Coordinates of C-alpha atoms and ligand atoms in Angstrom, one line a residue:
M1 CA -40.8 -5.2 6.2
I2 CA -41.3 -1.5 6.3
D3 CA -39.7 0.3 3.4
Y4 CA -38.5 3.3 5.3
K5 CA -37.1 5.2 2.4
M6 CA -40.4 5.0 0.5
K7 CA -42.5 5.8 3.6
I8 CA -40.4 8.8 4.3
A9 CA -40.4 9.9 0.7
E10 CA -44.2 9.9 0.6
L11 CA -44.3 12.0 3.7
I12 CA -41.8 14.6 2.5
A13 CA -43.4 14.6 -1.0
G14 CA -46.7 15.5 0.7
A15 CA -45.1 18.2 2.8
A16 CA -43.1 19.8 -0.1
D17 CA -45.4 19.1 -3.0
M18 CA -42.9 16.9 -4.8
D19 CA -42.8 13.6 -6.6
A20 CA -42.3 10.7 -4.1
A21 CA -40.1 8.7 -6.4
E22 CA -37.8 11.6 -6.9
V23 CA -37.7 12.3 -3.2
C24 CA -36.9 8.6 -2.6
S25 CA -33.9 8.7 -4.9
M26 CA -32.6 11.7 -2.9
I27 CA -32.8 10.2 0.5
E28 CA -29.4 9.3 2.0
V29 CA -28.3 7.0 4.8
P30 CA -25.7 9.0 6.8
S31 CA -22.5 7.2 7.6
D32 CA -22.4 8.9 11.0
E33 CA -25.3 7.6 13.2
K34 CA -25.5 10.9 15.0
M35 CA -26.9 12.4 11.8
G36 CA -29.9 10.1 12.0
D37 CA -31.0 6.9 10.2
F38 CA -32.0 8.8 7.1
A39 CA -31.2 12.3 5.8
F40 CA -32.7 14.5 3.1
P41 CA -30.6 17.2 1.5
C42 CA -32.6 20.3 0.6
F43 CA -30.2 22.1 -1.8
K44 CA -32.0 21.1 -5.0
L45 CA -35.3 22.6 -3.6
A46 CA -33.9 26.1 -3.3
K47 CA -34.8 27.1 -6.9
V48 CA -38.3 25.9 -6.8
F49 CA -39.1 27.3 -3.3
R50 CA -37.0 30.5 -3.8
K51 CA -35.7 30.1 -0.2
A52 CA -32.5 29.2 1.5
P53 CA -32.1 25.4 1.9
P54 CA -31.8 25.6 5.7
L55 CA -35.1 27.4 5.9
I56 CA -36.7 24.7 3.7
A57 CA -35.3 22.0 5.9
Q58 CA -36.8 23.6 8.9
E59 CA -40.2 24.0 7.3
I60 CA -40.4 20.4 6.2
A61 CA -39.2 19.3 9.6
E62 CA -42.1 21.1 11.3
K63 CA -44.6 19.5 9.0
I64 CA -43.5 15.9 9.4
A65 CA -41.9 15.6 12.8
D66 CA -45.2 14.6 14.5
N67 CA -45.4 11.4 12.5
E68 CA -45.3 8.4 14.8
M69 CA -42.6 6.8 12.5
F70 CA -40.1 9.2 14.0
E71 CA -38.3 9.5 17.2
K72 CA -37.2 13.0 16.2
V73 CA -36.6 15.0 13.0
E74 CA -33.8 17.6 13.1
P75 CA -33.0 20.2 10.5
V76 CA -29.2 20.7 10.4
N77 CA -28.2 23.3 7.9
A78 CA -29.5 22.2 4.5
Y79 CA -30.2 18.7 5.8
L80 CA -33.2 17.1 7.3
N81 CA -31.9 14.4 9.7
M82 CA -34.5 11.8 10.6
F83 CA -34.4 9.3 13.5
V84 CA -36.9 6.6 13.1
S85 CA -38.6 5.0 16.0
R86 CA -36.3 2.3 17.3
E87 CA -39.1 0.3 18.8
E88 CA -41.0 0.2 15.5
M89 CA -38.0 -0.9 13.5
T90 CA -37.1 -3.5 16.1
R91 CA -40.6 -4.9 16.1
D92 CA -40.7 -4.9 12.4
V93 CA -37.5 -6.9 11.9
V94 CA -38.0 -9.3 14.9
A95 CA -41.5 -10.1 13.7
E96 CA -40.2 -10.8 10.2
A97 CA -37.3 -12.9 11.3
L98 CA -39.3 -15.0 13.8
D99 CA -42.1 -15.5 11.3
R100 CA -40.2 -16.2 8.1
K101 CA -37.3 -18.2 9.7
E102 CA -35.1 -19.8 7.1
M103 CA -36.9 -17.5 4.5
F104 CA -35.9 -14.3 6.3
A105 CA -34.1 -12.0 3.8
H106 CA -35.5 -14.0 0.9
S107 CA -38.0 -12.6 -1.5
D108 CA -40.0 -13.5 -4.6
I109 CA -38.9 -10.7 -6.9
G110 CA -37.6 -13.2 -9.3
S111 CA -40.6 -15.4 -9.6
G112 CA -41.4 -16.6 -13.1
K113 CA -37.9 -15.7 -14.3
R114 CA -35.3 -18.2 -15.1
V115 CA -31.6 -17.6 -14.5
I116 CA -28.8 -20.0 -15.6
V117 CA -25.6 -19.9 -13.6
E118 CA -22.7 -21.7 -15.2
Y119 CA -19.8 -22.3 -12.8
S120 CA -16.9 -24.6 -12.0
S121 CA -16.5 -26.2 -15.4
P122 CA -13.2 -28.0 -14.9
N123 CA -11.4 -29.9 -17.7
I124 CA -11.5 -33.6 -17.8
A125 CA -8.2 -35.4 -17.0
K126 CA -6.7 -32.1 -15.8
P127 CA -6.2 -31.1 -12.2
F128 CA -9.1 -29.6 -10.3
H129 CA -6.9 -27.0 -8.8
I130 CA -7.4 -23.9 -6.6
G131 CA -8.0 -21.8 -9.7
H132 CA -11.3 -23.7 -10.1
L133 CA -12.2 -23.0 -6.5
R134 CA -13.1 -19.5 -7.3
S135 CA -15.5 -20.2 -10.1
T136 CA -17.0 -23.1 -8.1
V137 CA -17.5 -21.2 -4.9
I138 CA -18.5 -17.8 -6.4
G139 CA -20.8 -19.4 -8.8
N140 CA -22.5 -21.5 -6.1
S141 CA -23.2 -18.4 -4.1
I142 CA -24.5 -16.5 -7.0
Y143 CA -26.9 -19.4 -7.7
K144 CA -28.0 -19.3 -4.0
L145 CA -28.6 -15.6 -4.1
Y146 CA -30.8 -15.8 -7.1
D147 CA -32.5 -18.8 -5.6
A148 CA -33.2 -16.8 -2.4
L149 CA -34.8 -14.1 -4.6
G150 CA -37.3 -16.6 -6.1
Y151 CA -35.7 -17.0 -9.5
D152 CA -36.1 -20.3 -11.2
T153 CA -32.4 -21.3 -11.3
V154 CA -30.5 -23.8 -13.5
R155 CA -26.9 -24.8 -12.4
I156 CA -24.7 -25.9 -15.3
N157 CA -21.3 -27.4 -15.2
H158 CA -19.8 -26.8 -18.7
L159 CA -17.2 -29.6 -18.4
G160 CA -14.1 -29.2 -20.6
D161 CA -14.6 -32.7 -22.0
Y162 CA -13.8 -32.2 -25.7
G163 CA -11.1 -31.1 -28.0
T164 CA -8.0 -32.4 -29.8
Q165 CA -6.2 -33.1 -26.5
F166 CA -8.4 -36.2 -26.1
G167 CA -6.8 -37.6 -29.3
K168 CA -3.4 -37.2 -27.5
M169 CA -4.7 -38.7 -24.3
I170 CA -6.0 -41.8 -26.1
V171 CA -2.8 -42.4 -28.0
A172 CA -0.8 -41.9 -24.8
Y173 CA -3.0 -44.4 -22.9
R174 CA -2.7 -47.0 -25.6
K175 CA 1.1 -46.7 -25.7
W176 CA 2.0 -46.3 -22.1
G177 CA -1.1 -46.6 -19.9
N178 CA -2.7 -49.3 -17.9
E179 CA -6.2 -49.6 -16.4
E180 CA -5.3 -50.2 -12.8
D181 CA -3.2 -47.1 -12.5
V182 CA -5.9 -44.9 -14.0
K183 CA -8.5 -46.4 -11.6
R184 CA -6.4 -45.9 -8.6
D185 CA -5.7 -42.2 -9.2
P186 CA -7.4 -41.2 -12.4
I187 CA -6.5 -37.5 -12.9
K188 CA -2.9 -37.6 -11.9
T189 CA -2.3 -40.7 -13.9
L190 CA -4.0 -39.5 -17.1
L191 CA -2.2 -36.2 -16.7
S192 CA 1.2 -38.0 -16.5
Y193 CA 0.3 -39.8 -19.8
Y194 CA -0.5 -36.5 -21.4
T195 CA 2.7 -34.9 -20.2
K196 CA 4.7 -37.9 -21.5
F197 CA 3.0 -37.5 -24.9
H198 CA 4.3 -34.0 -25.2
V199 CA 7.8 -35.0 -24.3
E200 CA 7.8 -38.0 -26.8
A201 CA 6.2 -35.9 -29.5
E202 CA 9.2 -33.6 -29.6
N203 CA 11.3 -36.4 -31.1
D204 CA 8.5 -38.2 -32.9
P205 CA 6.3 -35.9 -35.0
D206 CA 4.3 -38.9 -36.2
L207 CA 2.7 -39.0 -32.7
D208 CA 0.9 -35.7 -33.4
Q209 CA -0.5 -37.0 -36.6
E210 CA -1.7 -40.1 -34.9
A211 CA -3.4 -38.0 -32.2
R212 CA -5.2 -36.0 -34.9
N213 CA -6.4 -39.1 -36.6
T214 CA -7.5 -40.5 -33.3
F215 CA -9.5 -37.4 -32.5
T216 CA -11.2 -37.6 -35.8
R217 CA -12.2 -41.1 -35.1
L218 CA -13.6 -39.9 -31.7
E219 CA -15.5 -37.2 -33.4
S220 CA -17.1 -39.6 -35.9
G221 CA -18.2 -41.8 -33.0
E222 CA -15.9 -44.8 -33.4
P223 CA -16.9 -47.2 -30.6
E224 CA -13.4 -47.9 -29.3
E225 CA -12.3 -44.3 -29.0
K226 CA -15.7 -43.2 -27.7
A227 CA -15.5 -45.9 -24.9
L228 CA -12.0 -44.7 -23.8
W229 CA -13.1 -41.1 -23.8
Q230 CA -16.2 -42.0 -21.9
W231 CA -14.2 -43.9 -19.3
F232 CA -11.7 -40.9 -18.9
R233 CA -14.7 -38.7 -18.4
D234 CA -16.4 -40.9 -15.9
E235 CA -13.3 -41.4 -13.8
S236 CA -12.5 -37.7 -13.8
L237 CA -16.1 -36.9 -12.8
K238 CA -15.8 -39.2 -9.9
E239 CA -12.9 -37.2 -8.6
F240 CA -14.6 -33.9 -9.2
T241 CA -17.7 -35.2 -7.4
E242 CA -15.7 -35.9 -4.3
V243 CA -14.8 -32.2 -4.1
Y244 CA -18.3 -31.1 -4.9
D245 CA -19.6 -33.3 -2.1
M246 CA -17.1 -31.8 0.4
L247 CA -18.2 -28.3 -0.7
G248 CA -21.9 -29.3 -0.6
I249 CA -22.3 -28.3 -4.3
E250 CA -24.6 -29.7 -6.9
F251 CA -25.5 -29.1 -10.5
D252 CA -28.6 -29.6 -12.6
S253 CA -26.6 -30.3 -15.7
Y254 CA -23.2 -31.6 -16.7
A255 CA -23.7 -30.8 -20.3
G256 CA -20.1 -30.0 -21.2
E257 CA -18.4 -29.1 -24.4
S258 CA -18.8 -32.6 -25.9
F259 CA -22.6 -32.3 -25.6
Y260 CA -22.5 -29.7 -28.4
S261 CA -20.3 -31.6 -30.8
D262 CA -23.3 -32.5 -32.9
K263 CA -24.8 -29.0 -32.7
M264 CA -22.0 -27.2 -34.5
Q265 CA -23.1 -27.4 -38.1
R266 CA -26.1 -25.1 -37.4
V267 CA -23.8 -22.5 -36.0
L268 CA -21.6 -22.6 -39.1
D269 CA -24.7 -22.4 -41.3
E270 CA -26.1 -19.4 -39.5
L271 CA -22.7 -17.7 -39.6
N272 CA -22.5 -18.3 -43.3
E273 CA -26.1 -17.1 -44.0
K274 CA -25.3 -13.8 -42.2
G275 CA -22.1 -13.5 -44.2
L276 CA -20.0 -13.4 -41.1
L277 CA -17.6 -16.3 -41.9
E278 CA -14.4 -15.6 -43.7
E279 CA -11.8 -18.0 -45.0
S280 CA -8.2 -17.4 -43.8
Q281 CA -5.5 -19.9 -44.7
G282 CA -8.0 -22.7 -44.8
A283 CA -9.5 -21.8 -41.5
N284 CA -12.8 -20.1 -40.9
V285 CA -12.8 -16.8 -38.9
V286 CA -15.1 -14.0 -37.9
D287 CA -13.5 -10.6 -38.2
L288 CA -14.4 -8.5 -35.2
E289 CA -11.7 -5.8 -35.8
E290 CA -14.3 -3.0 -36.1
Y291 CA -15.4 -3.8 -32.6
D292 CA -11.8 -3.9 -31.3
L293 CA -12.2 -7.5 -30.6
G294 CA -9.7 -9.0 -33.0
T295 CA -10.5 -12.1 -35.0
A296 CA -12.3 -15.1 -33.7
L297 CA -11.2 -18.5 -35.0
I298 CA -14.3 -20.7 -35.6
T299 CA -13.0 -23.8 -37.4
K300 CA -9.4 -24.9 -37.8
S301 CA -8.0 -25.7 -41.3
D302 CA -8.7 -29.4 -40.7
G303 CA -12.3 -28.5 -40.1
S304 CA -12.4 -29.2 -36.4
T305 CA -14.4 -26.7 -34.3
L306 CA -13.1 -24.8 -31.3
Y307 CA -13.9 -23.8 -27.8
I308 CA -15.6 -20.6 -29.0
T309 CA -17.8 -22.5 -31.5
R310 CA -19.0 -24.8 -28.8
D311 CA -19.8 -21.8 -26.6
I312 CA -22.0 -20.2 -29.3
A313 CA -23.8 -23.5 -29.8
A314 CA -24.3 -23.9 -26.1
A315 CA -25.8 -20.4 -25.7
I316 CA -28.3 -21.1 -28.5
Y317 CA -29.2 -24.4 -27.0
R318 CA -29.7 -22.9 -23.6
K319 CA -32.0 -20.2 -24.9
E320 CA -34.1 -22.7 -26.7
T321 CA -34.1 -25.2 -23.9
Y322 CA -34.5 -22.9 -20.9
D323 CA -35.7 -19.6 -22.3
F324 CA -33.5 -17.8 -19.8
F325 CA -34.0 -14.3 -18.4
K326 CA -30.3 -14.2 -17.6
N327 CA -27.5 -16.6 -18.6
I328 CA -24.5 -16.1 -16.3
Y329 CA -21.0 -17.4 -16.8
V330 CA -18.6 -17.4 -13.8
V331 CA -15.3 -17.7 -15.5
A332 CA -11.8 -16.2 -14.9
S333 CA -11.0 -12.7 -16.2
Q334 CA -8.3 -14.2 -18.5
Q335 CA -11.2 -15.2 -20.7
N336 CA -12.6 -11.7 -21.0
L337 CA -11.8 -11.5 -24.7
H338 CA -13.2 -14.9 -25.4
F339 CA -16.6 -13.9 -23.9
A340 CA -16.6 -10.5 -25.5
Q341 CA -16.0 -12.1 -28.9
W342 CA -18.7 -14.7 -28.8
F343 CA -21.3 -12.4 -27.1
K344 CA -20.7 -10.1 -30.1
I345 CA -21.0 -12.9 -32.6
V346 CA -24.3 -14.0 -31.0
E347 CA -25.5 -10.4 -31.3
L348 CA -24.4 -10.2 -35.0
L349 CA -26.3 -13.4 -35.6
G350 CA -29.4 -11.4 -34.7
Y351 CA -30.2 -12.9 -31.3
D352 CA -31.5 -10.1 -29.1
W353 CA -30.9 -12.2 -26.0
A354 CA -27.2 -11.7 -26.5
K355 CA -27.6 -8.8 -24.0
D356 CA -28.9 -11.3 -21.4
C357 CA -25.6 -13.3 -21.4
I358 CA -23.4 -12.1 -18.6
H359 CA -19.8 -12.9 -18.0
V360 CA -18.9 -12.6 -14.3
P361 CA -15.1 -12.5 -14.2
F362 CA -12.8 -13.0 -11.3
G363 CA -9.2 -12.4 -10.6
L364 CA -6.2 -14.7 -10.9
V365 CA -5.0 -16.9 -8.2
S366 CA -1.2 -17.4 -8.0
L367 CA 1.1 -19.2 -5.7
E368 CA 3.8 -17.6 -3.7
E369 CA 6.3 -19.3 -6.1
G370 CA 4.6 -17.8 -9.1
T371 CA 1.7 -18.6 -11.4
M372 CA 0.4 -22.1 -11.5
S373 CA 1.7 -24.3 -14.3
T374 CA 0.3 -27.8 -14.9
R375 CA 3.1 -28.7 -17.1
E376 CA 5.8 -27.7 -14.6
G377 CA 4.0 -29.4 -11.8
R378 CA 3.2 -26.2 -9.9
V379 CA -0.4 -27.0 -9.0
V380 CA -2.3 -26.9 -5.8
F381 CA -5.1 -29.5 -5.9
L382 CA -8.4 -28.3 -4.5
K383 CA -8.9 -31.6 -2.7
D384 CA -5.6 -31.2 -0.8
V385 CA -6.6 -27.7 0.2
L386 CA -9.9 -28.9 1.6
D387 CA -8.4 -32.0 3.3
Q388 CA -5.8 -29.9 5.0
A389 CA -8.2 -27.2 6.1
V390 CA -10.3 -29.9 7.8
E391 CA -7.3 -31.5 9.3
K392 CA -6.0 -28.3 10.7
T393 CA -9.4 -27.4 12.1
R394 CA -9.6 -30.7 13.8
E395 CA -6.3 -30.0 15.6
I396 CA -7.6 -26.6 16.7
I397 CA -10.8 -28.2 18.0
I398 CA -8.8 -30.7 20.1
E399 CA -6.3 -28.2 21.3
K400 CA -8.9 -25.6 22.3
N401 CA -11.2 -28.2 23.8
V402 CA -14.1 -26.9 21.6
N403 CA -17.6 -27.7 22.6
T404 CA -18.8 -30.3 20.1
D405 CA -20.3 -33.8 20.2
N406 CA -19.0 -34.6 16.8
I407 CA -15.5 -33.6 16.1
D408 CA -15.4 -34.9 12.5
E409 CA -18.6 -33.1 11.5
T410 CA -17.6 -29.8 13.1
A411 CA -14.1 -29.9 11.6
A412 CA -15.6 -30.4 8.2
I413 CA -18.1 -27.6 8.6
V414 CA -15.6 -25.1 10.0
G415 CA -12.6 -26.1 7.9
I416 CA -14.5 -26.0 4.6
G417 CA -16.5 -23.0 5.7
A418 CA -13.2 -21.2 6.3
V419 CA -12.0 -21.8 2.7
I420 CA -15.3 -20.8 1.2
F421 CA -15.6 -17.7 3.3
Q422 CA -12.2 -16.3 2.6
E423 CA -12.8 -16.8 -1.1
L424 CA -16.0 -14.7 -0.9
S425 CA -14.8 -12.0 1.5
N426 CA -13.0 -9.9 -1.1
G427 CA -14.3 -8.4 -4.3
R428 CA -14.1 -11.2 -6.9
I429 CA -12.2 -9.2 -9.5
K430 CA -9.1 -8.9 -7.3
D431 CA -6.1 -11.1 -8.0
Y432 CA -4.8 -12.8 -5.0
V433 CA -1.9 -15.0 -3.9
F434 CA -2.9 -18.3 -2.4
K435 CA -1.4 -18.6 1.1
W436 CA -2.1 -21.4 3.5
D437 CA -1.8 -19.0 6.5
R438 CA -4.6 -16.9 5.3
V439 CA -7.0 -19.6 4.4
L440 CA -6.5 -21.2 7.8
N441 CA -6.4 -18.1 9.9
F442 CA -9.3 -18.4 12.3
D443 CA -9.2 -15.0 13.8
G444 CA -10.4 -11.7 12.6
E445 CA -13.0 -11.4 9.8
T446 CA -13.1 -15.0 8.9
G447 CA -15.7 -17.8 8.4
P448 CA -14.9 -19.5 11.8
Y449 CA -15.5 -16.1 13.5
V450 CA -18.9 -15.8 12.0
Q451 CA -19.7 -19.5 12.6
Y452 CA -18.6 -19.1 16.2
T453 CA -20.9 -16.1 16.6
H454 CA -23.8 -18.2 15.3
A455 CA -22.9 -21.0 17.8
R456 CA -22.8 -18.5 20.6
A457 CA -26.3 -17.2 19.8
A458 CA -27.5 -20.8 19.6
S459 CA -25.9 -21.5 23.0
V460 CA -27.7 -18.5 24.6
L461 CA -31.0 -19.9 23.3
R462 CA -30.2 -23.3 24.7
K463 CA -29.3 -21.8 28.0
A464 CA -32.7 -20.0 28.0
G465 CA -34.2 -23.4 28.6
D466 CA -38.0 -23.3 28.8
D467 CA -38.0 -19.7 27.8
A468 CA -36.7 -20.5 24.4
A469 CA -40.0 -22.1 23.5
K470 CA -41.8 -18.9 24.5
I471 CA -39.8 -16.6 22.3
S472 CA -42.2 -14.4 20.3
A473 CA -42.3 -11.0 18.6
D474 CA -45.0 -10.0 21.0
V475 CA -42.6 -8.4 23.5
D476 CA -42.0 -5.0 25.1
Y477 CA -39.6 -3.3 22.7
S478 CA -38.8 -0.5 25.0
K479 CA -36.5 -3.0 26.7
I480 CA -34.2 -3.2 23.8
R481 CA -33.5 0.4 22.9
S482 CA -29.7 0.4 23.6
E483 CA -27.2 1.6 21.0
A484 CA -25.8 -1.9 20.7
A485 CA -29.2 -3.5 20.2
Y486 CA -30.2 -0.8 17.7
S487 CA -27.0 -1.1 15.6
L488 CA -27.8 -4.8 15.3
V489 CA -31.4 -4.2 14.4
K490 CA -30.5 -1.8 11.7
L491 CA -28.1 -4.3 10.0
L492 CA -30.8 -7.0 10.2
H493 CA -33.3 -4.6 8.7
A494 CA -31.0 -3.8 5.8
M495 CA -30.2 -7.5 5.0
P496 CA -32.9 -8.2 2.4
D497 CA -31.7 -5.2 0.3
V498 CA -28.1 -6.3 0.7
V499 CA -29.1 -9.7 -0.7
I500 CA -30.7 -8.1 -3.7
E501 CA -27.7 -5.9 -4.3
A502 CA -25.3 -8.8 -4.1
A503 CA -27.4 -10.8 -6.6
N504 CA -27.8 -7.9 -9.0
R505 CA -24.1 -7.2 -9.0
C506 CA -23.2 -10.9 -9.0
E507 CA -20.9 -10.1 -6.0
P508 CA -21.3 -12.4 -3.0
S509 CA -18.7 -10.4 -1.1
I510 CA -21.3 -7.6 -0.5
L511 CA -23.3 -10.1 1.6
T512 CA -20.1 -11.6 3.2
R513 CA -19.2 -8.1 4.5
H514 CA -22.7 -7.6 5.8
I515 CA -22.7 -10.8 7.7
I516 CA -19.4 -9.9 9.3
D517 CA -21.0 -6.6 10.3
I518 CA -23.9 -8.4 11.8
A519 CA -21.6 -10.8 13.7
Q520 CA -19.6 -7.9 15.1
A521 CA -22.8 -6.1 16.1
F522 CA -24.1 -9.2 17.8
N523 CA -20.9 -9.7 19.7
K524 CA -21.0 -6.1 20.9
F525 CA -24.6 -6.5 22.1
Y526 CA -23.7 -9.8 23.8
H527 CA -20.7 -8.3 25.6
D528 CA -22.4 -5.0 26.5
E529 CA -25.6 -6.5 27.9
Q530 CA -26.6 -9.3 30.1
I531 CA -29.2 -11.3 28.2
L532 CA -30.7 -13.8 30.6
V533 CA -31.7 -11.2 33.2
D534 CA -34.2 -11.5 36.0
D535 CA -36.6 -8.9 34.5
E536 CA -38.9 -11.2 32.6
D537 CA -39.9 -8.6 29.9
E538 CA -36.4 -7.5 29.3
K539 CA -35.2 -11.1 29.0
M540 CA -37.9 -12.1 26.5
A541 CA -37.2 -9.0 24.4
K542 CA -33.5 -9.7 24.3
L543 CA -34.1 -13.4 23.5
A544 CA -36.3 -12.4 20.6
L545 CA -33.5 -10.3 19.2
V546 CA -30.9 -13.0 19.7
A547 CA -33.1 -15.5 17.9
S548 CA -33.5 -13.0 15.0
A549 CA -29.8 -12.4 14.7
R550 CA -29.0 -16.1 14.9
Q551 CA -31.5 -16.7 12.1
A552 CA -30.1 -13.9 10.0
I553 CA -26.5 -15.3 10.3
E554 CA -27.7 -18.8 9.4
N555 CA -29.5 -17.6 6.3
G556 CA -26.7 -15.4 5.2
L557 CA -24.1 -18.1 5.6
A558 CA -26.4 -20.5 3.7
M559 CA -26.5 -18.0 0.7
L560 CA -22.7 -18.2 0.7
G561 CA -22.8 -22.0 0.7
I562 CA -21.6 -22.3 4.3
K563 CA -23.2 -24.2 7.2
A564 CA -23.9 -22.7 10.6
P565 CA -22.9 -25.0 13.5
E566 CA -25.1 -25.1 16.6
R567 CA -22.1 -25.7 18.8
M568 CA -18.4 -24.8 18.5
Ligands
LIG601 N1 -13.2 -25.4 -19.0 C1 -12.7 -24.1 -19.0 C2 -11.5 -23.9 -18.2 O1 -11.2 -24.6 -17.3 C3 -13.8 -23.1 -18.4 C4 -15.1 -23.1 -19.2 C5 -15.8 -21.9 -19.0 N2 -17.1 -21.9 -19.6 C6 -17.4 -21.6 -20.8 N3 -18.7 -21.6 -21.2 N4 -16.5 -21.3 -21.7 O2 -10.7 -22.9 -18.4

């Protein structure tokens, strides 16, 4: 599509004898549409030209106003306000949308570069709760944004499937567990054993020692312990997969913490070689005080490695296996220090790619009753949230007599879309309190509202009957010059840049807001203007714009991981 800023910059640069790139960086998009589509402030030019800025604005305006790109160019005080040709911009965006279809707003700026996105990463035999929803949904959208920009992406689920807690779990299972219960409801059952272990261990310190021994046997690959651990992992993963299926989420790799258990020695060796490892009460640590990052515990006094050691091993493995351009971690802000510590350690090990590792933090989710606590039973399971969202949507569909031929499918698309959308509509760093009302609120700036807008556009196209097949970009654009149409066109035109910005900042909410704007602009256009009018040219021009907007909404929702229903 036309890069207006660049085109205008070249024009002004020619007229004012300046550098186009510099001019480009100075061009603004006025927040008030009355000031034009683009504006150029002339203050900075006063020194060079030895003239008052308003005079400069006037002179440049005279030189460039004739260009066919503009409808008009107005000097207002020190500013040059430019109104581009509505017809040209509309033609540009409609042609692009109808031609590129599901690829509209995509690009290939990332081609040849590999980006790893690590997200979700729940812990085995622990609840998959609403806290994990954030990482799962934000990470999935970041992956989709990079994918849309042509990057070669790798999705990794760094499962929490290792650590001394598995020694406890195995001991507890052997003492109090049974196979049928685990099979019936794996995570809740395993969790109850784990909780019982903690209660019993209060009065029986031997249990802890037994758990440590058991973990050591697991680490050295004893078949019985290994088999139990594998079974816990498989059963947990089955439950996680149900949630991923509901959300339409997939991974390329489930290499979790256990995958690195045999890759730890190398990390310790390298830390030693660089003289980074220090002994402290039998444990090994890296002192990061001089970077204000405290002390990182690398091995415990019994020699076992820790979460952070596995992260360092994983990063080295990823660099060597995938040769990433960027290695992104979508993990809660509570782990800020953890990531800052090991990024620093990787840097101190001499790996220049440490700078390409990016922690994308997000805020805390709490319940109205307080923070979540697994031990005290204050947990909201993600599966329950999704099930309830779908159920509630089904009730609304029946109550409102919504137009659909498949209630189950629509309820799933809309209910789950609502949960994902609300998760992505605020800046990720904000903490928030989980409230059922808000997730399931179907009015206002919500997922169902945008999906409904999409279905409405699809319905107009269905009603167009035979004309729908004749939709093309070869229409009379003077028929869609209204304010409402043009506001919509401008938003569609900006969408590819919005996608790039959202990806660069790892912030899907930038795109979410833009899709809401597009939906609102579309609805205004739909209300203000009759679309299926008698005038053939006007009708075909309007249909072309409706088809373009529908496509943009579908593509935008897809980048958030949300489906766009045809009917609703
Ligand atoms: N399993 C961890 C948790 O649930 C998150 C893992 C984050 N990823 C990482 N590479 N450390 O808190």
